[in-house]
Amino acid sequence: MARPLTEHIRHDRTPLDLPAYERTGGYQALRKALAEHAPADVTEIVKSSRLQGRGGAGFFTGMKWSFVPMGPDAPRPKYFICNADEMEPGTFKDRYLMEGNPHQLLEGMILGAYAIEAETGYLFLRAEYHRCAEILAQALADARRAGYLGINILGSGFDHDIHLHTSAGRYICGEETALLNALEGRRAIPRAKPPFPPVVGLFGKPTIVNNVETLCNIPHIIRNGADWFRSLAPGEEAGTKLYGASGRVNLPGLWELPLGTPLREIIEGHAGGMQKGHRFRGVIPGGASTDFLVEEHLELPLDFKSVAQAGSRLGTGTMIVLDDRTCPVGMVLNLERFFARESCGWCTPCRDGLPWVEKILQAIENGHGREDDLDLLRHHARMLGPGRTFCAFAPGAVEPLQSALKYFEDDFRRHLQGRGCPYRHSPAAATA
Amino acid sequence: MLSPAEQAALDAELPHYPARRALCIEALKIVQHHRGWISDEALRDVALALGMTPHEVDSVATFYNLLYRRPVGRHVLHLCDSVSCWVMGCDGICDHFRNRLGISFGETTPDGRFTLLPIPCLGDCDHAPSLMAGNRIHGNLTPEKLDRLLDELD
Ligand SMILES: Cc1cc2nc3c(=O)[nH]c(=O)nc-3n(C[C@H](O)[C@H](O)[C@H](O)COP(=O)(O)O)c2cc1C
Ligand code: SF4
């Protein structure tokens, strides 16, 4: 099974340095693109590869790039940004890619910048990833010294440099327009769309924002071709995906697998099944802001389309497993507390609605729930749904809530009837 | 006024951005690094250096989990309380902090040695529960492991 993104990452995660990366064929794609392809051809190849963004939304990467104005009359400078904010709870895939093989990401960024003729790149890294910051700063310096970055890259006439920007810790900065405000030194609230960043982005100039994992695919696509990339996955969608699992499974971790690998294969195979004494009850498949899937979904292929048809989202592909000794109400309370805290506060439904949701859930968990609370929670889930708030944060926040009310309604009712949480020993005391 | 060391650190970042205000986060981090936290005076110093109003700088400073607008202890311990760590028992670690140091989230020990703050997911979910101390992330936490860590930090 091909694992292009991770096959060279070492077990102890010591990063591949520049010579080691070059020995794996690193920067050959950049050499090839600069020598043989016009920028628009690179976009075309990525388009026909059918690569979809790995940051959560699954938007087609080549299509996004094709929205950028090109040619001598295009506004300049243009910017190419890597979104390495990775703060979606339960998600740890981009960190692995950056720590293990930093040049793979840089090569992807430079190729993307070449495709849209961007002069300047930013790598927007979350504050807590100190080790990534050190590794990336070193990789950037090495790439500059080797002529892969800077003026007249490899004699091609293409100029590009990448700057590392470390954030200071706020989930909303991962939303691409909030990220642009953060980079400009403004309070990082999202921007109204349209205009979309490929046309009006950073400092008002055309800007592409892509996720780390998305960009790590680019060198392989350019080197091996779009057909090869499409052949990596069994279904309609293309390439591999980093899947992850955490919670009470035997082997929490990350695996690069064909996009569309069934849920059961990941949980029972790669993650080694549930820990002794714990039964599977459900999973949020792609980070905190995705709807629960349950036992009936175990055969589901985890690709963007299938997961959407099952009423959830592939999201980041890193799943958090709910077991039978952990309280689903408590879990949703934990999630909504996170969202209430991280709401940027810009629009009223989200700023005021999420703390309200948190309070209701806390009351139910503490045994002060009321009969009509479940309807009230459902009402909130609808009022914070798509189209009612300024950005996609709030709709994401209520995804686990609305699906928990659907699949675990009995648990909510037991809290109401029993005046509190029936899972007395979970999760703190369940540490086996 | 920024100190010469603060100014030098800021100047090193300046060429990377087309506008001075884009250095705001960097400047706040630099000042915090040198002064421990971001006081109103520090805020004014940054505003002056970047040609922004103190209010604009504060709208950034109050936005981030890792910028401290109040004094903190010598060691700030950020315990992840997001979902994977919660499933794996971060509440128990929190209890241990209360028993051993007498502090909960948002509090500092009376000797000024430790501040405990919650932090969203540290991306260490396969080693939950996890916390960040300084630049380091410590995973697979148990009360015993936490005791050893606290002993190592002076
Ligand atoms: C609240 C919120 C948080 C987000 N956080 C991230 C993030 O941490 N990393 C990321 O790559 N994308 C994140 N996104 C998605 C970005 O807005 C954007 O779609 C993505 O970076 C585009 O890259 P891609 O097309 O390569 O996936 C977030 C979106 C929302 C609404
Ligand atoms: S939905 Fe929430 S995060 Fe998004 S703009 Fe409104 S308040 Fe901010």
XYZ file of C-alpha atoms and ligand atoms in Angstrom:
625
model
C 0.000 0.000 0.000
C 1.492 3.368 -1.010
C 2.183 5.828 1.791
C 3.812 8.711 -0.074
C 3.439 11.285 2.722
C 4.744 9.231 5.609
C 6.881 6.391 4.243
C 10.123 8.227 4.954
C 9.179 9.582 8.380
C 11.342 7.948 10.999
C 9.978 6.042 13.963
C 11.550 8.407 16.482
C 10.298 11.364 14.429
C 13.721 12.945 14.063
C 13.193 15.170 11.024
C 14.602 14.347 7.593
C 17.192 17.030 6.947
C 17.758 18.457 3.474
C 20.221 15.813 2.185
C 18.047 13.018 3.543
C 14.988 14.519 1.894
C 16.828 14.903 -1.404
C 17.829 11.227 -1.248
C 14.130 10.302 -1.208
C 13.621 12.276 -4.430
C 12.927 15.507 -2.596
C 12.830 18.759 -4.606
C 12.767 16.765 -7.877
C 9.164 17.871 -8.353
C 10.185 21.499 -7.954
C 13.045 21.070 -10.453
C 10.687 19.403 -12.883
C 7.955 22.016 -12.523
C 10.306 24.965 -12.921
C 11.980 23.392 -15.980
C 8.993 21.848 -17.747
C 5.731 23.417 -16.614
C 4.213 26.856 -16.842
C 2.499 27.918 -13.583
C -0.959 27.277 -15.014
C 0.103 23.734 -15.960
C 0.895 22.975 -12.324
C -2.607 24.072 -11.372
C -4.003 21.925 -14.180
C -2.175 18.824 -12.930
C -3.390 19.409 -9.373
C -6.900 19.923 -10.724
C -6.910 16.644 -12.594
C -5.462 14.830 -9.575
C -8.754 15.648 -7.798
C -6.880 16.476 -4.591
C -9.315 17.789 -1.967
C -8.278 20.042 0.910
C -7.290 18.125 4.035
C -8.031 21.026 6.405
C -11.580 19.839 6.913
C -13.781 21.146 4.140
C -12.539 18.997 1.245
C -12.560 21.775 -1.320
C -10.762 20.900 -4.577
C -7.262 22.353 -4.380
C -6.665 22.841 -8.106
C -9.972 24.592 -8.477
C -9.134 26.960 -5.619
C -5.805 27.840 -7.214
C -7.499 28.518 -10.551
C -9.471 31.411 -8.987
C -6.285 33.466 -8.552
C -5.866 36.251 -11.139
C -2.828 35.472 -13.295
C -0.583 37.259 -15.755
C 1.155 40.617 -15.832
C -1.955 42.608 -14.894
C -2.766 40.597 -11.771
C -2.615 42.492 -8.457
C 0.712 42.019 -6.647
C 2.248 40.840 -4.464
C 0.328 37.579 -4.231
C 0.559 35.401 -1.157
C 0.679 31.666 -0.589
C -0.107 30.594 2.958
C 0.143 27.270 4.701
C -2.446 26.816 7.436
C -0.591 24.995 10.219
C -2.843 26.238 13.002
C -4.072 22.690 13.786
C -6.160 23.376 16.894
C -9.155 21.174 16.127
C -9.458 19.049 19.276
C -8.424 15.478 18.620
C -6.231 16.402 15.664
C -2.488 15.777 15.547
C -1.715 14.925 11.942
C -0.117 18.148 10.679
C 2.269 18.152 13.608
C 3.483 14.685 12.601
C 4.056 15.744 8.993
C 5.937 18.903 9.977
C 8.114 17.252 12.600
C 8.908 14.209 10.496
C 9.454 15.665 7.037
C 9.516 19.483 6.990
C 10.965 19.842 3.481
C 8.081 17.858 1.967
C 5.795 20.640 3.182
C 8.130 23.427 2.021
C 8.387 21.875 -1.451
C 4.587 21.724 -1.606
C 4.355 25.374 -0.598
C 6.922 26.496 -3.175
C 5.124 24.548 -5.914
C 1.818 26.118 -4.903
C 3.386 29.556 -4.883
C 4.831 28.921 -8.354
C 1.408 27.828 -9.626
C -0.213 31.115 -8.596
C 2.931 33.240 -9.139
C 3.119 34.320 -5.506
C 6.099 36.323 -4.302
C 5.654 35.770 -0.598
C 4.656 32.828 1.537
C 3.711 32.522 5.176
C 3.664 29.396 7.247
C 1.073 30.109 9.930
C 1.984 27.818 12.811
C 0.091 27.371 16.052
C 1.957 28.696 19.068
C 2.143 25.461 21.019
C 4.109 23.585 18.352
C 7.527 24.730 19.568
C 9.347 21.703 18.215
C 7.779 22.204 14.790
C 8.878 25.841 14.872
C 12.494 24.896 15.470
C 12.465 22.208 12.812
C 10.781 24.431 10.238
C 13.077 27.394 10.892
C 16.049 25.127 10.265
C 14.464 23.672 7.134
C 13.699 27.158 5.784
C 17.290 28.247 6.334
C 18.613 25.112 4.619
C 16.229 25.501 1.680
C 17.277 29.124 1.249
C 20.938 28.182 1.305
C 20.374 25.471 -1.306
C 18.602 27.911 -3.636
C 15.121 26.389 -3.330
C 13.912 29.676 -1.861
C 14.857 33.277 -2.522
C 15.684 35.126 -5.711
C 15.759 33.261 -9.033
C 15.011 29.805 -7.633
C 17.159 27.145 -9.389
C 17.860 29.647 -12.172
C 14.212 29.741 -13.231
C 13.601 33.445 -12.755
C 10.947 32.666 -10.120
C 11.402 34.515 -6.801
C 9.748 33.338 -3.624
C 10.455 33.385 0.084
C 8.553 31.873 2.998
C 8.309 33.366 6.490
C 7.409 31.440 9.601
C 4.667 33.124 11.651
C 3.957 31.617 15.029
C 0.558 32.428 16.483
C -0.335 32.945 20.125
C -3.083 30.363 20.538
C -6.685 30.780 19.377
C -8.738 28.187 17.527
C -10.530 30.633 15.222
C -7.193 31.615 13.648
C -7.472 28.358 11.687
C -10.476 29.739 9.827
C -8.805 31.119 6.756
C -10.129 34.676 6.810
C -9.525 35.016 10.565
C -6.019 33.785 9.813
C -5.555 36.644 7.356
C -6.627 39.169 10.000
C -4.257 37.550 12.487
C -1.375 37.846 10.029
C -2.176 41.508 9.472
C -1.935 42.141 13.212
C -5.656 42.642 13.734
C -7.985 40.942 16.193
C -8.518 37.610 14.479
C -12.206 37.648 13.692
C -13.331 36.155 10.368
C -14.061 38.298 7.321
C -17.231 38.438 5.265
C -17.134 36.305 2.118
C -17.256 37.196 -0.736
C -14.776 38.467 -1.703
C -12.873 35.211 -1.346
C -9.168 35.169 -0.468
C -7.944 33.915 -3.875
C -9.124 37.290 -5.216
C -8.944 39.590 -2.169
C -6.884 38.126 0.652
C -3.922 39.141 2.769
C -3.445 42.920 2.694
C -6.165 42.917 0.008
C -4.085 40.845 -2.436
C -4.803 37.455 -4.027
C -4.040 34.773 -1.465
C -4.241 30.997 -1.260
C -4.564 29.253 2.089
C -4.008 25.501 2.202
C -3.677 22.944 4.946
C -0.361 21.234 5.764
C -1.461 17.759 4.679
C -2.948 19.119 1.451
C 0.377 20.710 0.544
C 2.449 17.658 1.443
C 0.637 15.862 -1.400
C 1.696 18.369 -4.054
C 5.323 17.260 -4.677
C 4.153 13.652 -5.112
C 1.419 14.655 -7.537
C 3.822 16.684 -9.654
C 6.421 13.917 -9.625
C 4.158 10.921 -10.214
C 1.238 12.444 -12.070
C -2.465 12.921 -11.537
C -3.407 9.392 -12.660
C -1.099 7.849 -10.097
C -2.616 10.013 -7.368
C -6.166 9.086 -8.275
C -5.228 5.395 -8.290
C -4.182 5.545 -4.621
C -7.776 5.463 -3.390
C -10.283 2.679 -4.081
C -13.328 4.893 -4.660
C -14.129 8.089 -6.509
C -11.958 10.280 -4.334
C -8.199 10.498 -4.697
C -5.026 9.969 -2.722
C -4.244 8.849 0.780
C -5.395 10.332 4.081
C -3.823 10.551 7.474
C -6.332 8.950 9.798
C -5.943 9.117 13.532
C -7.656 7.701 16.585
C -7.616 8.704 20.246
C -9.691 7.727 23.251
C -9.924 4.259 24.830
C -8.499 2.251 21.954
C -5.505 -0.023 22.443
C -3.173 1.724 20.009
C -4.007 5.410 19.645
C -2.079 6.847 16.714
C -1.953 7.974 13.102
C -1.955 5.981 9.870
C -1.684 7.006 6.234
C -4.261 4.925 4.355
C -6.163 5.107 1.081
C -8.859 7.780 1.227
C -12.059 5.831 1.816
C -10.725 3.245 4.288
C -13.668 1.832 6.287
C -14.185 2.994 9.862
C -14.080 -0.564 11.220
C -10.685 -1.251 9.656
C -9.245 1.780 11.423
C -10.729 1.158 14.846
C -10.442 -2.620 15.019
C -7.358 -2.992 12.854
C -4.967 -0.083 13.086
C -6.084 1.225 16.468
C -6.069 -2.305 17.891
C -9.705 -2.314 18.990
C -11.146 -1.076 22.248
C -9.274 -1.312 25.547
C -10.203 -4.213 27.801
C -13.397 -3.475 29.680
C -14.505 -0.787 27.222
C -17.034 -1.174 24.427
C -17.319 1.025 21.317
C -20.283 3.372 21.393
C -19.496 6.015 18.828
C -16.923 8.274 17.308
C -16.570 11.841 16.147
C -14.733 11.088 12.912
C -12.878 14.276 12.081
C -12.164 16.370 15.149
C -14.454 18.130 17.614
C -16.654 19.864 15.067
C -18.073 16.752 13.405
C -21.272 14.759 14.043
C -21.093 11.460 15.910
C -21.115 8.205 13.994
C -22.212 5.029 15.799
C -22.091 1.251 15.488
C -24.330 1.140 12.417
C -21.680 3.192 10.570
C -18.739 0.866 11.165
C -18.616 -0.313 7.538
C -18.670 3.262 6.238
C -15.789 4.189 3.901
C -14.219 7.314 5.370
C -14.147 9.623 2.387
C -15.663 13.094 2.124
C -18.781 12.013 0.270
C -19.663 8.855 2.210
C -19.242 10.483 5.603
C -21.362 13.435 4.477
C -24.078 11.047 3.295
C -24.052 9.445 6.738
C -24.783 12.865 8.246
C -21.310 13.765 9.478
C -18.087 15.157 8.024
C -14.701 13.600 7.347
C -13.213 16.801 8.807
C -9.580 16.270 9.679
C -9.870 12.461 9.654
C -8.608 12.191 13.208
C -11.315 10.541 15.251
C -12.128 10.565 18.936
C -13.697 7.369 20.188
C -16.516 7.279 22.736
C -16.624 4.137 24.872
C -19.421 2.719 27.012
C -17.915 3.880 30.295
C -17.620 7.504 29.218
C -20.688 9.694 29.530
C -21.862 11.050 26.162
C -23.467 14.056 27.860
C -20.205 14.787 29.630
C -18.328 14.458 26.371
C -20.629 16.887 24.589
C -20.365 19.253 27.564
C -16.590 19.135 27.233
C -16.840 19.903 23.508
C -19.286 22.775 23.921
C -17.193 24.286 26.712
C -14.289 24.354 24.292
C -16.396 26.019 21.615
C -17.927 28.537 24.033
C -14.453 29.511 25.180
C -12.954 29.737 21.705
C -15.836 31.606 20.012
C -14.330 34.807 18.672
C -17.335 36.756 19.985
C -18.018 38.658 16.808
C -21.609 37.578 16.158
C -24.325 37.293 18.768
C -25.815 33.827 18.163
C -22.437 32.167 18.621
C -21.076 34.409 21.381
C -24.215 34.107 23.525
C -25.671 30.828 22.286
C -22.721 28.577 23.005
C -22.286 29.578 26.678
C -26.028 29.013 27.064
C -25.687 25.528 25.570
C -22.776 24.856 27.900
C -24.822 25.929 30.945
C -27.751 23.706 30.015
C -25.461 20.721 29.534
C -23.699 21.423 32.812
C -27.066 21.583 34.588
C -28.145 18.270 33.066
C -24.845 16.669 34.048
C -25.205 18.016 37.599
C -28.757 16.760 37.978
C -30.529 20.091 37.591
C -31.819 19.421 34.084
C -35.412 20.170 33.167
C -37.775 18.211 30.955
C -37.787 20.861 28.217
C -33.996 21.206 28.129
C -33.641 18.712 25.303
C -35.975 20.736 23.106
C -34.099 23.852 24.064
C -30.798 22.229 23.065
C -32.288 21.161 19.741
C -33.513 24.699 19.209
C -29.998 26.037 19.816
C -28.521 23.461 17.465
C -30.834 24.745 14.731
C -30.258 28.421 15.503
C -26.495 28.012 15.341
C -26.652 25.924 12.169
C -25.362 26.757 8.686
C -26.201 30.203 7.371
C -27.183 31.754 10.696
C -23.799 32.880 11.944
C -20.949 34.926 10.523
C -18.631 31.962 9.965
C -18.564 28.158 9.973
C -17.365 27.926 13.589
C -20.831 27.800 15.173
C -22.327 25.262 12.747
C -19.311 23.071 13.461
C -19.746 23.568 17.187
C -23.285 22.195 17.203
C -22.554 19.148 15.027
C -21.587 16.871 17.927
C -24.494 18.264 19.976
C -27.218 17.622 17.409
C -25.981 14.102 16.673
C -25.567 13.242 20.368
C -29.201 14.240 20.911
C -30.109 11.871 18.104
C -28.009 8.844 19.021
C -27.720 9.179 22.797
C -31.102 10.621 23.710
C -31.584 7.797 26.228
C -28.500 8.953 28.065
C -29.795 12.516 28.242
C -33.107 11.193 29.583
C -31.395 9.059 32.205
C -29.653 12.210 33.432
C -32.967 14.015 33.703
C -34.756 11.135 35.423
C -31.922 10.107 37.715
C -31.086 13.699 38.655
C -27.516 13.573 37.462
C -24.848 11.603 35.708
C -25.248 7.821 35.869
C -21.623 7.346 34.822
C -20.281 7.896 38.315
C -16.775 6.660 37.649
C -16.199 8.095 34.252
C -13.957 9.272 32.861
C -11.453 10.270 35.516
C -11.675 7.133 37.630
C -11.903 4.828 34.635
C -8.157 5.119 34.108
C -7.531 1.374 34.122
C 9.737 52.427 25.571
C 10.895 49.042 24.413
C 14.214 47.967 25.875
C 17.145 47.698 23.448
C 16.869 43.895 23.558
C 13.141 44.012 22.836
C 13.645 46.498 20.016
C 16.385 44.361 18.462
C 14.179 41.255 18.551
C 11.389 43.223 16.903
C 13.644 44.693 14.227
C 14.738 41.187 13.255
C 11.139 40.343 12.329
C 10.382 43.598 10.533
C 11.548 42.603 7.014
C 9.094 39.686 6.949
C 5.953 41.822 6.796
C 4.815 44.648 4.539
C 3.150 46.586 7.395
C 4.343 47.411 10.907
C 1.118 46.451 12.585
C 1.522 42.898 11.305
C 4.265 42.583 13.936
C 1.756 43.035 16.714
C 1.640 39.415 17.928
C 5.378 39.079 17.597
C 5.934 42.294 19.565
C 3.581 41.193 22.331
C 5.349 37.843 22.577
C 8.719 39.553 22.733
C 7.601 41.893 25.494
C 6.032 39.047 27.429
C 9.210 37.041 27.089
C 11.214 39.843 28.665
C 8.714 41.090 31.251
C 6.778 37.925 32.153
C 3.362 39.317 31.257
C 1.745 42.182 29.357
C 0.968 45.122 31.615
C -0.841 48.280 30.503
C 2.543 49.930 30.267
C 3.874 47.151 28.047
C 0.810 47.561 25.875
C 1.523 51.268 25.440
C 5.158 50.543 24.606
C 4.141 48.133 21.864
C 1.547 50.557 20.532
C 4.150 53.308 20.309
C 6.661 51.055 18.562
C 4.142 49.923 15.934
C 2.209 53.147 15.377
C -1.009 51.629 16.715
C -3.328 52.809 19.485
C -3.120 50.975 22.820
C -6.730 49.875 22.265
C -5.854 48.251 18.976
C -2.971 46.428 20.595
C -5.187 45.357 23.480
C -7.766 43.964 21.047
C -5.021 41.604 19.927
C -3.469 41.011 23.347
C -6.770 39.942 24.925
C -7.501 37.523 22.094
C -4.891 34.853 22.640
C -4.538 31.996 25.096
C -0.796 32.439 25.425
C -0.625 36.199 25.921
C -0.984 36.962 29.620
C -2.673 40.243 30.527
C -2.236 39.452 34.223
C 0.858 38.466 36.182
C 1.619 34.748 36.133
C 3.880 32.442 38.109
C 7.434 31.493 37.164
C 6.149 28.387 35.444
C 2.864 28.467 33.571
C 1.473 24.977 33.217
C -1.071 24.585 30.445
C -3.145 21.472 30.998
C -5.089 20.291 27.969
C -8.766 19.929 28.841
C -10.035 19.156 25.332
C -11.966 16.088 24.411
C -9.305 13.375 23.978
C -7.604 14.355 27.226
C -10.958 14.520 28.967
C -11.855 11.003 27.832
C -8.461 9.839 29.095
C -8.831 11.456 32.502
C -7.497 15.024 32.596
C -10.007 15.763 35.377
C -7.980 13.447 37.595
C -4.815 15.406 36.792
C -6.658 18.600 37.632
C -7.671 17.105 40.989
C -4.060 16.229 41.618
C -3.026 19.850 41.068
C -5.608 20.935 43.617
C -4.450 18.366 46.171
C -0.765 18.900 45.731
C -0.493 22.658 45.015
C -3.877 23.957 46.104
C -4.558 25.623 42.752
C -7.266 25.287 40.125
C -7.419 26.692 36.604
C -6.571 30.397 36.555
C -4.745 30.358 39.876
C -1.145 30.856 40.962
C 0.545 29.298 43.967
C 1.159 31.827 46.802
C 4.944 31.454 46.348
C 4.576 32.579 42.720
C 6.066 29.369 41.416
C 3.225 27.853 39.357
C 0.227 29.101 37.435
C -2.259 26.548 36.113
C -4.208 27.350 32.946
C -6.347 25.251 30.627
C -5.304 24.994 26.988
C -7.176 23.660 23.974
C -5.942 20.425 22.408
C -2.133 20.310 22.230
C -2.101 17.879 19.309
C -0.754 15.144 21.555
C -3.991 13.134 21.595
C -2.274 9.771 21.156
C -0.513 10.458 24.483
C -3.461 11.909 26.409
C -3.663 13.343 29.018
C -1.075 15.951 28.204
C 0.235 19.325 29.379
C 2.623 22.019 28.175
C 5.274 23.496 30.473
C 7.402 26.179 28.849
C 8.290 24.891 25.400
C 7.782 21.244 26.234
C 4.799 18.949 25.977
C 4.490 16.129 28.501
C 2.124 13.301 27.565
C 0.712 10.121 29.129
C 0.368 12.028 32.396
C -0.238 10.240 35.671
C -0.221 11.795 39.147
C 3.225 10.245 39.722
C 4.602 11.636 36.471
C 3.206 15.044 37.322
C 4.879 14.921 40.754
C 8.242 14.228 39.139
C 7.749 17.075 36.670
C 6.801 19.560 39.404
C 9.872 18.558 41.410
C 12.107 19.282 38.427
C 10.763 22.816 37.976
C 12.314 25.096 40.596
C -13.384 27.388 13.025
C -12.500 26.869 11.944
C -11.217 26.429 12.247
C -10.375 25.942 11.255
N -9.127 25.507 11.603
C -8.305 25.028 10.634
C -6.986 24.588 10.961
O -6.555 24.627 12.123
N -6.202 24.122 9.967
C -6.643 24.068 8.668
O -5.895 23.661 7.790
N -7.873 24.485 8.329
C -8.715 24.958 9.277
N -9.960 25.410 8.916
C -10.329 25.394 7.490
C -9.798 26.648 6.796
O -10.742 27.695 6.919
C -9.531 26.414 5.323
O -10.693 25.889 4.750
C -8.407 25.475 5.039
O -7.225 25.887 5.668
C -8.178 25.401 3.565
O -7.170 24.469 3.288
P -7.444 23.143 2.448
O -8.334 23.513 1.285
O -6.106 22.712 2.023
O -8.120 22.179 3.362
C -10.828 25.886 9.908
C -12.114 26.325 9.605
C -12.963 26.803 10.602
C -14.331 27.264 10.225
S -19.746 32.166 14.348
Fe -18.610 32.422 16.295
S -16.466 32.263 15.690
Fe -17.648 32.725 13.802
S -17.698 34.969 13.639
Fe -19.504 34.403 14.815
S -18.800 34.589 16.965
Fe -16.965 34.459 15.701
